Amino acid sequence: MGWGGTGKAKNDPVGKLVIQILTDMFGERVAVVAGDMAGFSVKTLGQIMSSTGLPGREVRAALSVLLQHGLATCSSCRRPPVVDYTLQPSRILSLLHLPALLLLVRRQHGEQAESLLLQLVGQGAATASSLLLLAGRHLQAGQEGEEPTVYTLYKSFKLLVSLGIIQRSPSFCPSELKDDDQPGDPPVLRSEERRVGKECRSRWS
């Protein structure tokens, strides 16, 4: 699936929708990089920088967002060690189903499960402990019903994992995208997450 570059992507109904989704969720920079990738089966970091005219740091940041959210893939199989990047339009379009999925999770598994999923969508990938911490703070800030606990949140987390709604994240970030202030690949679902993140930083810090 390709649209022959950013210009044609903007004139194609599906391409326009993909770009609009990315603009709404992640901003114009990510949308510009994705639009540039859309007309090609693969593009390298250098090619994207050249065709968009964006600084390398901005292109790397945009690619990192796309990779972290599973909206693009990368591989160095074609010309090792050159890394190729491929946009995944079908995954981007699937974000349109997110509101319905969140509602379904809330109805079937409760508010805490919905909050966990919502926080994960915002992060793209996260450790279990940081996810529980974010969800705990989110629920605490909008407290209406029963106060969340580390135990109940972790129980909801394990349920979502068992159902395949939350999955283990593979390594996603090639070294050429990392800056000095950008940490390495986030390890996801580690063994009991250091006792569930020291009980989620002593209950949401």
GROMACS .gro file of N, CA and C in nm, residues 42-43 63 66 83 102-104 108 119 135 141 153 156 163 176 203:
model
   51
   42VAL      N    1   1.012   0.078   0.153
   42VAL     CA    2   1.108   0.105   0.260
   42VAL      C    3   1.176   0.238   0.235
   43LYS      N    4   1.220   0.303   0.342
   43LYS     CA    5   1.304   0.422   0.332
   43LYS      C    6   1.405   0.420   0.446
   63LEU      N    7   1.036   0.890   1.401
   63LEU     CA    8   1.047   0.746   1.375
   63LEU      C    9   1.036   0.667   1.505
   66LEU      N   10   0.671   0.637   1.594
   66LEU     CA   11   0.603   0.540   1.508
   66LEU      C   12   0.639   0.397   1.544
   83VAL      N   13   1.953   0.045   0.801
   83VAL     CA   14   1.821   0.017   0.857
   83VAL      C   15   1.714   0.075   0.765
  102LEU      N   16  -1.181   0.071   2.417
  102LEU     CA   17  -1.175   0.120   2.555
  102LEU      C   18  -1.311   0.103   2.626
  103LEU      N   19  -1.417   0.132   2.553
  103LEU     CA   20  -1.551   0.117   2.610
  103LEU      C   21  -1.581  -0.030   2.641
  104LEU      N   22  -1.542  -0.118   2.549
  104LEU     CA   23  -1.565  -0.261   2.570
  104LEU      C   24  -1.487  -0.312   2.691
  108GLN      N   25  -1.653  -0.473   3.029
  108GLN     CA   26  -1.631  -0.614   3.061
  108GLN      C   27  -1.533  -0.635   3.176
  119GLN      N   28  -0.347   0.429   2.937
  119GLN     CA   29  -0.211   0.474   2.963
  119GLN      C   30  -0.112   0.407   2.869
  135ALA      N   31  -0.145   0.453   3.568
  135ALA     CA   32  -0.287   0.424   3.582
  135ALA      C   33  -0.336   0.458   3.723
  141ALA      N   34  -0.658   1.070   4.049
  141ALA     CA   35  -0.692   1.209   4.016
  141ALA      C   36  -0.841   1.225   3.987
  153LEU      N   37  -0.492  -0.328   4.063
  153LEU     CA   38  -0.441  -0.285   3.933
  153LEU      C   39  -0.357  -0.395   3.868
  156SER      N   40  -0.580  -0.661   3.728
  156SER     CA   41  -0.636  -0.618   3.600
  156SER      C   42  -0.532  -0.625   3.489
  163LEU      N   43  -0.553  -1.207   2.817
  163LEU     CA   44  -0.648  -1.196   2.706
  163LEU      C   45  -0.580  -1.152   2.576
  176GLU      N   46   2.061   0.383   1.566
  176GLU     CA   47   2.076   0.511   1.496
  176GLU      C   48   1.970   0.613   1.536
  203ARG      N   49   0.280   0.339   4.649
  203ARG     CA   50   0.142   0.378   4.620
  203ARG      C   51   0.131   0.516   4.558
   0.00000   0.00000   0.00000
